[in-house]
Amino acid sequence: MIKEWAKQVIEDEYFLELFKKAEEYSISKLFWTNNIVFTEKEYNDLFRFSDILSFSDKSEDKNLSLKIVSLLYEIEDFFSAFKIYSVSILTRLWNFPSIKFIDNEWTIEKEIPFDIFISKKFKEENQVSPFWDKVFTDSQYKIYKELLNHNNFSFSWPTSLWKSFLIESYIFEIAKAKKENIVLIVPTRALINQVSNKLKTEFKDRLEKYKILTHPVVPDLLYSKENNFIFIFTPERFITYLWNKNNPKISYLFVDEAHKVISENDSRSPLYYHALYQAQKKWINLFFASPNLPNPDIFLKVFWASPEDNLTVTETTVTQNRYFIDLVQRNITYYSDLWNEYNIENNSIFLKSTFEIIRELWNNTKNIIYCNTVQNTINYSLKFSKLLNDVSDEEKLIQINKLIDLIKKELHEYYYLIPCLKKWIWFHFWAIPQRIRNMIEQLFQDKAISYIFTTSTLLEWINLPAKNIFILNNKIWLNKFKSIDFWNLAWRAWRLTKELSWNIICIREDINEWVKDYTSKAVDHDIIKNKKIEKLESQVIKWWNNFYKNINNSISWENFTKKDFSSTEKEIWDHYWNILLYHHKKWFDSNLITNYTKKLKDNSKLEKIAKEVSVPDDLLLISSNIKVKYQNNIYKNNEQTYEAFPNEISYDNCKMLLKKLYKDYNFKEEESCWKKAMFPDYISHDKKIEYYATIMEKWLNSASLKKIISSTIKYKQEKDWLIYINQIFETFDKNNPIHINQIINDLMNDIDYVLRYKLEKYFNNYYLILVEKLWENNAGSNWAEFLEYGTNNKKMIELQNLGIERHLAKYLLDNFQDYIKYDDFEKLTSFEYEKILEKINIKDIEHEEFQNFINSFID
């Protein structure tokens, strides 16, 4: 009967009155206008409504029950009663993490009703995770059992569902039971380190004979029949791993952030498709995890797996409060979980700037501020810092000064992150060095930093615990948010066991922001108002927007069907054409090749070009993101004199090879027209080649980032280099901190994106052609490998393959060679890590970094 009552609650006028009053109380507390009083009767009655709703079988009722608990948590007058009531309700909801947040000492469980106490103990015993110290929620346990019972599976969850914990539990159980090799695919290189470090910490001393690796090369030191591996790869690294037929067999593959596999706005989505289809052909079990997606079966459909093997969870373990502050039209809107919206009276706030509002709503909590672009992120951080006092807490100041010393050592004394850190602020974008990010994230966890200003890289980052997330823009670069992107970003602020709720606060200060389009200027707040997320579809299956016709036009170099196509669209069509050709040559029956034939009914172009392609299939596999035309021209050109790559890393050799690749792969057309162009039209391409040769020579010769920055500053000063600042060109001045910071940020981007991503793929393709033509012994040095690892030192590369970061590998070789032994082929044979650790000064940051490596890696 009580389940029937749950249906009546949301139509009860008294309940609706109390719920709205609780929301208004929460609003008034955030905006410091707390003039609402709850009586004890009203408080207890609202808890009773929450209790009734918690019995429901419907996710929306359970979520509403949790919302009530989170609202009543704000009312401190009756907190002793709150603990007992809330723990009882949360136990019925089996929201174990929130129970821990409210009753960390487990003192309340003796006071809750006996039937709930018994239910709690039963689930603690039966839904315990493989880690034993954590217990699954009902939804987590349901997904976990489904994963264990399927060979292929796809699930979607609210981001709050402790997704990482679920994936780790599954990987741990499979590794322990099956003793087979596992791959976890993540979107970016930056995430590789985050995920691998976390897995190493969780699995330390729990998984025997397992190593966690991040490069597609297994060091000989670890090769044995007894060892198994968990690999953390990007799609690129996974393809490289599969290309080497001597690598250990993979049995399970888990795709995190799976929505990227079919994204229309991600130029790397074809690469995901390419990598996962190869995995399927090798009978690797595929598992997909995606946030907030109503149709996770789409991934199974793309790869012709059983679409029934999926699960969507809508039950949440946390709630959010949604606000839209419009400083242009001077109104504040709150979006209720039961009503559409209502306005908040607060005239004083409209006299303030965005940054003053952020400071005022801070309330001694942690905050994330989304700014879209790198330039906005840094500029907003600096402007906001002027409103804050310096950090005065001595303990926190010691931590911050330690980080500042590292930034001066690693980057430059003028780098803008230094004054920001002194004001509790961190700005975040993907090019900042990993060792600096590691320290900053720990400071944020420890509350030594209160504000993160960030770009959209937070969409691909680990969750960071914060009470408030301020969203200042409804775009990623120039494209408006899709609902899945907005909510993925918004959920990043919350972490289980940290809060019961958090605030999403969108702020509009510019008349051109948060608009439906630039002609009407109508305010667009639908994305925060409507929590519904659209279904994702795959172009490979649905054929929309002339997808297959544009692939066909890419084949024959004809004009695309759209005149104003974006760089991302062109990259996607070109890349899928390469994959299509590879599938055709290999006689694969993929969705891509099948639907291409169905849609166009004439594959004569494909047949004709396939006959003309002489490039070996293995090269097409590993170089799917380079146009086949260029690969084939290089491979077939009888007039071409194939010369081995040089062994000496010099400026002249770098310049010579860059010029060659520029010509052979047509960089003038392929790499000059887009947002992240290697060769933008506003600068001489010869001059750009000289610049790339300058930083490339230093990078490949193992120079530190600080040395590369210093040499780049000197180079650009001598060359009177023009830099683009605030939409105007200025001649570089080494004494101008603004110019210095622009150079540093551009350089970090050029190393990570141009050298390690763009140029690496071209060097790799050309080197593999040389191997085909001249044999490996005569092909020269593999410069692609050097670009990826940032060194031509094979010994240093071996250490990186173990999981030691570049800077630390160089430090160890420079100072402790006697304790690291190699054979004649420069393969690692002995590593006396304990003696090395004894020799490193305990005060040096390298001691802490090497200790962390040992703790997470050495058995």
Short mmCIF file of N, CA, C and O in Angstrom, two decimals, residues 745-834:
data_model
loop_
_atom_site.label_atom_id
_atom_site.label_comp_id
_atom_site.label_asym_id
_atom_site.label_seq_id
_atom_site.Cartn_x
_atom_site.Cartn_y
_atom_site.Cartn_z
N ASN A 745 52.56 28.89 -23.18
CA ASN A 745 51.34 28.13 -23.48
C ASN A 745 51.34 27.59 -24.90
O ASN A 745 50.95 26.44 -25.15
N ASP A 746 51.79 28.42 -25.85
CA ASP A 746 51.88 27.95 -27.24
C ASP A 746 52.87 26.80 -27.36
O ASP A 746 52.62 25.82 -28.08
N LEU A 747 53.99 26.92 -26.67
CA LEU A 747 55.02 25.88 -26.75
C LEU A 747 54.52 24.56 -26.16
O LEU A 747 54.73 23.49 -26.76
N MET A 748 53.86 24.61 -25.01
CA MET A 748 53.35 23.38 -24.41
C MET A 748 52.34 22.72 -25.34
O MET A 748 52.30 21.49 -25.46
N ASN A 749 51.52 23.52 -26.01
CA ASN A 749 50.59 22.99 -27.00
C ASN A 749 51.33 22.39 -28.18
O ASN A 749 50.97 21.31 -28.68
N ASP A 750 52.38 23.07 -28.66
CA ASP A 750 53.12 22.58 -29.81
C ASP A 750 53.84 21.27 -29.53
O ASP A 750 53.93 20.40 -30.40
N ILE A 751 54.34 21.11 -28.32
CA ILE A 751 54.99 19.85 -27.96
C ILE A 751 53.96 18.72 -27.91
O ILE A 751 54.14 17.65 -28.49
N ASP A 752 52.85 18.97 -27.21
CA ASP A 752 51.88 17.91 -26.98
C ASP A 752 51.04 17.60 -28.21
O ASP A 752 50.77 16.43 -28.49
N TYR A 753 50.65 18.63 -28.94
CA TYR A 753 49.74 18.42 -30.07
C TYR A 753 50.49 18.29 -31.40
O TYR A 753 50.24 17.36 -32.17
N VAL A 754 51.42 19.21 -31.67
CA VAL A 754 52.11 19.19 -32.97
C VAL A 754 53.17 18.10 -33.02
O VAL A 754 53.17 17.24 -33.91
N LEU A 755 54.10 18.10 -32.06
CA LEU A 755 55.19 17.11 -32.10
C LEU A 755 54.69 15.70 -31.79
O LEU A 755 54.95 14.76 -32.55
N ARG A 756 53.98 15.54 -30.68
CA ARG A 756 53.65 14.19 -30.19
C ARG A 756 52.41 13.59 -30.84
O ARG A 756 52.18 12.40 -30.72
N TYR A 757 51.61 14.42 -31.51
CA TYR A 757 50.40 13.88 -32.14
C TYR A 757 50.47 14.03 -33.66
O TYR A 757 50.52 13.03 -34.39
N LYS A 758 50.50 15.26 -34.15
CA LYS A 758 50.46 15.49 -35.59
C LYS A 758 51.71 14.96 -36.29
O LYS A 758 51.64 14.11 -37.19
N LEU A 759 52.87 15.47 -35.91
CA LEU A 759 54.10 15.08 -36.62
C LEU A 759 54.45 13.62 -36.36
O LEU A 759 54.97 12.94 -37.25
N GLU A 760 54.16 13.13 -35.16
CA GLU A 760 54.48 11.73 -34.86
C GLU A 760 53.80 10.78 -35.85
O GLU A 760 54.40 9.80 -36.30
N LYS A 761 52.54 11.06 -36.21
CA LYS A 761 51.84 10.14 -37.11
C LYS A 761 52.45 10.17 -38.51
O LYS A 761 52.52 9.14 -39.19
N TYR A 762 52.90 11.35 -38.97
CA TYR A 762 53.53 11.43 -40.30
C TYR A 762 54.90 10.78 -40.30
O TYR A 762 55.25 10.04 -41.24
N PHE A 763 55.69 11.05 -39.27
CA PHE A 763 57.02 10.41 -39.18
C PHE A 763 56.88 8.89 -39.10
O PHE A 763 57.67 8.16 -39.69
N ASN A 764 55.88 8.43 -38.36
CA ASN A 764 55.69 6.99 -38.22
C ASN A 764 55.33 6.35 -39.56
O ASN A 764 55.87 5.30 -39.93
N ASN A 765 54.43 6.98 -40.30
CA ASN A 765 54.04 6.44 -41.60
C ASN A 765 55.22 6.39 -42.55
O ASN A 765 55.44 5.38 -43.24
N TYR A 766 55.99 7.46 -42.59
CA TYR A 766 57.13 7.50 -43.52
C TYR A 766 58.19 6.47 -43.12
O TYR A 766 58.76 5.77 -43.97
N TYR A 767 58.41 6.35 -41.80
CA TYR A 767 59.40 5.37 -41.34
C TYR A 767 58.96 3.95 -41.71
O TYR A 767 59.79 3.13 -42.15
N LEU A 768 57.68 3.63 -41.55
CA LEU A 768 57.21 2.29 -41.88
C LEU A 768 57.30 2.01 -43.39
O LEU A 768 57.55 0.87 -43.80
N ILE A 769 57.13 3.05 -44.20
CA ILE A 769 57.35 2.88 -45.64
C ILE A 769 58.82 2.59 -45.92
O ILE A 769 59.15 1.72 -46.75
N LEU A 770 59.71 3.30 -45.20
CA LEU A 770 61.15 3.02 -45.36
C LEU A 770 61.48 1.59 -44.96
O LEU A 770 62.29 0.92 -45.62
N VAL A 771 60.86 1.11 -43.90
CA VAL A 771 61.09 -0.27 -43.46
C VAL A 771 60.65 -1.25 -44.55
O VAL A 771 61.34 -2.25 -44.82
N GLU A 772 59.51 -0.97 -45.19
CA GLU A 772 59.03 -1.82 -46.28
C GLU A 772 59.99 -1.80 -47.46
O GLU A 772 60.23 -2.83 -48.10
N LYS A 773 60.52 -0.64 -47.76
CA LYS A 773 61.36 -0.49 -48.96
C LYS A 773 62.82 -0.88 -48.71
O LYS A 773 63.48 -1.44 -49.59
N LEU A 774 63.35 -0.54 -47.51
CA LEU A 774 64.78 -0.72 -47.26
C LEU A 774 65.08 -1.80 -46.23
O LEU A 774 66.26 -2.12 -46.04
N TRP A 775 64.07 -2.36 -45.60
CA TRP A 775 64.18 -3.26 -44.46
C TRP A 775 64.58 -2.47 -43.21
O TRP A 775 65.20 -1.43 -43.28
N GLU A 776 64.22 -3.02 -42.07
CA GLU A 776 64.34 -2.27 -40.81
C GLU A 776 65.79 -1.88 -40.50
O GLU A 776 66.06 -0.78 -40.03
N ASN A 777 66.73 -2.78 -40.78
CA ASN A 777 68.13 -2.48 -40.46
C ASN A 777 68.68 -1.31 -41.26
O ASN A 777 69.67 -0.69 -40.87
N ASN A 778 68.03 -1.01 -42.39
CA ASN A 778 68.54 0.06 -43.26
C ASN A 778 67.65 1.30 -43.25
O ASN A 778 67.93 2.27 -43.98
N ALA A 779 66.58 1.30 -42.44
CA ALA A 779 65.62 2.41 -42.46
C ALA A 779 66.05 3.58 -41.60
O ALA A 779 65.45 4.65 -41.66
N GLY A 780 67.08 3.39 -40.79
CA GLY A 780 67.54 4.47 -39.91
C GLY A 780 66.80 4.48 -38.59
O GLY A 780 66.11 3.53 -38.22
N SER A 781 66.93 5.59 -37.87
CA SER A 781 66.31 5.71 -36.55
C SER A 781 64.82 6.00 -36.69
O SER A 781 64.39 6.69 -37.61
N ASN A 782 64.06 5.49 -35.73
CA ASN A 782 62.62 5.70 -35.72
C ASN A 782 62.30 7.03 -35.02
O ASN A 782 62.09 7.08 -33.81
N TRP A 783 62.23 8.10 -35.79
CA TRP A 783 62.00 9.42 -35.22
C TRP A 783 60.59 9.54 -34.64
O TRP A 783 60.35 10.36 -33.74
N ALA A 784 59.66 8.76 -35.12
CA ALA A 784 58.31 8.80 -34.55
C ALA A 784 58.33 8.37 -33.09
O ALA A 784 57.68 8.98 -32.23
N GLU A 785 59.11 7.34 -32.79
CA GLU A 785 59.26 6.88 -31.41
C GLU A 785 59.90 7.98 -30.57
O GLU A 785 59.47 8.24 -29.44
N PHE A 786 60.89 8.65 -31.12
CA PHE A 786 61.56 9.73 -30.39
C PHE A 786 60.59 10.87 -30.08
O PHE A 786 60.63 11.47 -29.00
N LEU A 787 59.72 11.18 -31.04
CA LEU A 787 58.75 12.26 -30.84
C LEU A 787 57.76 11.91 -29.73
O LEU A 787 57.39 12.75 -28.91
N GLU A 788 57.32 10.66 -29.70
CA GLU A 788 56.36 10.23 -28.69
C GLU A 788 56.96 10.29 -27.29
O GLU A 788 56.32 10.77 -26.35
N TYR A 789 58.19 9.83 -27.14
CA TYR A 789 58.80 9.74 -25.81
C TYR A 789 59.60 10.98 -25.42
O TYR A 789 59.98 11.13 -24.26
N GLY A 790 59.86 11.86 -26.38
CA GLY A 790 60.63 13.07 -26.07
C GLY A 790 62.09 12.81 -25.83
O GLY A 790 62.74 13.50 -25.04
N THR A 791 62.66 11.82 -26.53
CA THR A 791 64.07 11.51 -26.38
C THR A 791 64.49 10.53 -27.47
O THR A 791 63.67 9.77 -28.00
N ASN A 792 65.79 10.55 -27.81
CA ASN A 792 66.36 9.53 -28.69
C ASN A 792 67.20 8.54 -27.89
O ASN A 792 67.91 7.72 -28.46
N ASN A 793 67.10 8.64 -26.57
CA ASN A 793 67.84 7.77 -25.67
C ASN A 793 67.02 6.52 -25.39
O ASN A 793 66.00 6.56 -24.70
N LYS A 794 67.47 5.39 -25.93
CA LYS A 794 66.72 4.13 -25.80
C LYS A 794 66.58 3.70 -24.33
O LYS A 794 65.58 3.08 -23.95
N LYS A 795 67.59 4.01 -23.54
CA LYS A 795 67.52 3.65 -22.12
C LYS A 795 66.43 4.44 -21.41
O LYS A 795 65.70 3.92 -20.57
N MET A 796 66.31 5.69 -21.79
CA MET A 796 65.27 6.54 -21.21
C MET A 796 63.88 6.08 -21.65
O MET A 796 62.92 6.11 -20.87
N ILE A 797 63.78 5.62 -22.90
CA ILE A 797 62.51 5.09 -23.40
C ILE A 797 62.12 3.83 -22.63
O ILE A 797 60.94 3.64 -22.29
N GLU A 798 63.08 2.97 -22.32
CA GLU A 798 62.80 1.76 -21.54
C GLU A 798 62.20 2.10 -20.18
O GLU A 798 61.24 1.46 -19.74
N LEU A 799 62.74 3.11 -19.52
CA LEU A 799 62.22 3.51 -18.22
C LEU A 799 60.80 4.07 -18.34
O LEU A 799 59.94 3.80 -17.49
N GLN A 800 60.54 4.81 -19.41
CA GLN A 800 59.19 5.34 -19.62
C GLN A 800 58.19 4.21 -19.87
O GLN A 800 57.03 4.29 -19.45
N ASN A 801 58.64 3.15 -20.54
CA ASN A 801 57.75 2.01 -20.78
C ASN A 801 57.37 1.31 -19.48
O ASN A 801 56.33 0.65 -19.41
N LEU A 802 58.20 1.46 -18.45
CA LEU A 802 57.84 0.92 -17.14
C LEU A 802 56.77 1.75 -16.46
O LEU A 802 56.11 1.28 -15.54
N GLY A 803 56.62 3.00 -16.90
CA GLY A 803 55.64 3.90 -16.28
C GLY A 803 56.27 5.09 -15.59
O GLY A 803 55.59 5.85 -14.90
N ILE A 804 57.58 5.27 -15.77
CA ILE A 804 58.27 6.42 -15.19
C ILE A 804 58.16 7.59 -16.16
O ILE A 804 58.41 7.44 -17.35
N GLU A 805 57.76 8.76 -15.67
CA GLU A 805 57.56 9.91 -16.54
C GLU A 805 58.89 10.42 -17.08
O GLU A 805 59.96 10.19 -16.50
N ARG A 806 58.81 11.14 -18.21
CA ARG A 806 60.00 11.56 -18.97
C ARG A 806 61.02 12.29 -18.09
O ARG A 806 62.21 11.96 -18.09
N HIS A 807 60.57 13.29 -17.35
CA HIS A 807 61.50 14.10 -16.56
C HIS A 807 62.21 13.26 -15.50
O HIS A 807 63.40 13.44 -15.21
N LEU A 808 61.46 12.30 -14.90
CA LEU A 808 62.04 11.47 -13.85
C LEU A 808 62.99 10.43 -14.44
O LEU A 808 64.03 10.11 -13.84
N ALA A 809 62.65 9.89 -15.60
CA ALA A 809 63.54 8.94 -16.28
C ALA A 809 64.88 9.59 -16.58
O ALA A 809 65.95 8.99 -16.38
N LYS A 810 64.85 10.83 -17.07
CA LYS A 810 66.10 11.55 -17.36
C LYS A 810 66.89 11.81 -16.08
O LYS A 810 68.12 11.64 -16.04
N TYR A 811 66.20 12.20 -15.03
CA TYR A 811 66.84 12.45 -13.74
C TYR A 811 67.55 11.20 -13.23
O TYR A 811 68.69 11.26 -12.74
N LEU A 812 66.89 10.04 -13.33
CA LEU A 812 67.49 8.79 -12.84
C LEU A 812 68.73 8.42 -13.65
O LEU A 812 69.75 8.00 -13.09
N LEU A 813 68.64 8.56 -14.98
CA LEU A 813 69.79 8.21 -15.82
C LEU A 813 70.94 9.18 -15.64
O LEU A 813 72.12 8.79 -15.70
N ASP A 814 70.65 10.43 -15.42
CA ASP A 814 71.70 11.43 -15.22
C ASP A 814 72.44 11.24 -13.91
O ASP A 814 73.62 11.58 -13.80
N ASN A 815 71.76 10.68 -12.90
CA ASN A 815 72.34 10.66 -11.56
C ASN A 815 72.61 9.26 -10.99
O ASN A 815 73.40 9.13 -10.06
N PHE A 816 71.97 8.22 -11.54
CA PHE A 816 72.08 6.90 -10.91
C PHE A 816 72.28 5.78 -11.93
O PHE A 816 71.70 4.70 -11.79
N GLN A 817 73.10 6.01 -12.93
CA GLN A 817 73.31 5.01 -13.97
C GLN A 817 73.87 3.70 -13.43
O GLN A 817 73.59 2.63 -13.98
N ASP A 818 74.65 3.79 -12.38
CA ASP A 818 75.29 2.59 -11.84
C ASP A 818 74.29 1.57 -11.29
O ASP A 818 74.62 0.39 -11.13
N TYR A 819 73.08 2.02 -11.02
CA TYR A 819 72.07 1.13 -10.43
C TYR A 819 71.01 0.68 -11.44
O TYR A 819 70.03 0.03 -11.08
N ILE A 820 71.24 1.04 -12.72
CA ILE A 820 70.29 0.66 -13.77
C ILE A 820 71.09 -0.04 -14.87
O ILE A 820 71.93 0.59 -15.52
N LYS A 821 70.85 -1.31 -15.10
CA LYS A 821 71.66 -2.10 -16.02
C LYS A 821 70.86 -2.44 -17.29
O LYS A 821 69.67 -2.76 -17.22
N TYR A 822 71.57 -2.42 -18.42
CA TYR A 822 70.98 -2.73 -19.72
C TYR A 822 71.86 -3.75 -20.44
O TYR A 822 73.06 -3.87 -20.17
N ASP A 823 71.24 -4.48 -21.39
CA ASP A 823 72.02 -5.40 -22.22
C ASP A 823 72.58 -4.66 -23.43
O ASP A 823 72.45 -3.42 -23.54
N ASP A 824 73.17 -5.39 -24.35
CA ASP A 824 73.80 -4.77 -25.52
C ASP A 824 72.78 -4.10 -26.45
O ASP A 824 73.15 -3.25 -27.27
N PHE A 825 71.52 -4.48 -26.32
CA PHE A 825 70.46 -3.89 -27.16
C PHE A 825 69.73 -2.77 -26.41
O PHE A 825 68.66 -2.34 -26.84
N GLU A 826 70.31 -2.34 -25.29
CA GLU A 826 69.76 -1.27 -24.46
C GLU A 826 68.39 -1.63 -23.88
O GLU A 826 67.53 -0.78 -23.71
N LYS A 827 68.20 -2.93 -23.61
CA LYS A 827 67.01 -3.40 -22.93
C LYS A 827 67.31 -3.54 -21.44
O LYS A 827 68.38 -4.03 -21.05
N LEU A 828 66.38 -3.10 -20.62
CA LEU A 828 66.58 -3.08 -19.17
C LEU A 828 66.68 -4.50 -18.62
O LEU A 828 65.85 -5.35 -18.90
N THR A 829 67.74 -4.75 -17.81
CA THR A 829 67.92 -6.08 -17.22
C THR A 829 67.92 -6.05 -15.70
O THR A 829 67.60 -7.05 -15.06
N SER A 830 68.29 -4.90 -15.11
CA SER A 830 68.37 -4.82 -13.65
C SER A 830 68.07 -3.39 -13.22
O SER A 830 68.52 -2.43 -13.84
N PHE A 831 67.28 -3.27 -12.14
CA PHE A 831 66.83 -1.96 -11.69
C PHE A 831 66.87 -1.94 -10.16
O PHE A 831 65.96 -2.44 -9.51
N GLU A 832 67.94 -1.40 -9.58
CA GLU A 832 68.12 -1.40 -8.12
C GLU A 832 67.43 -0.17 -7.52
O GLU A 832 68.06 0.78 -7.07
N TYR A 833 66.11 -0.23 -7.50
CA TYR A 833 65.31 0.93 -7.12
C TYR A 833 65.49 1.31 -5.65
O TYR A 833 65.43 2.49 -5.28
N GLU A 834 65.71 0.33 -4.77
CA GLU A 834 65.85 0.64 -3.34
C GLU A 834 67.11 1.47 -3.08
O GLU A 834 67.10 2.43 -2.31
#
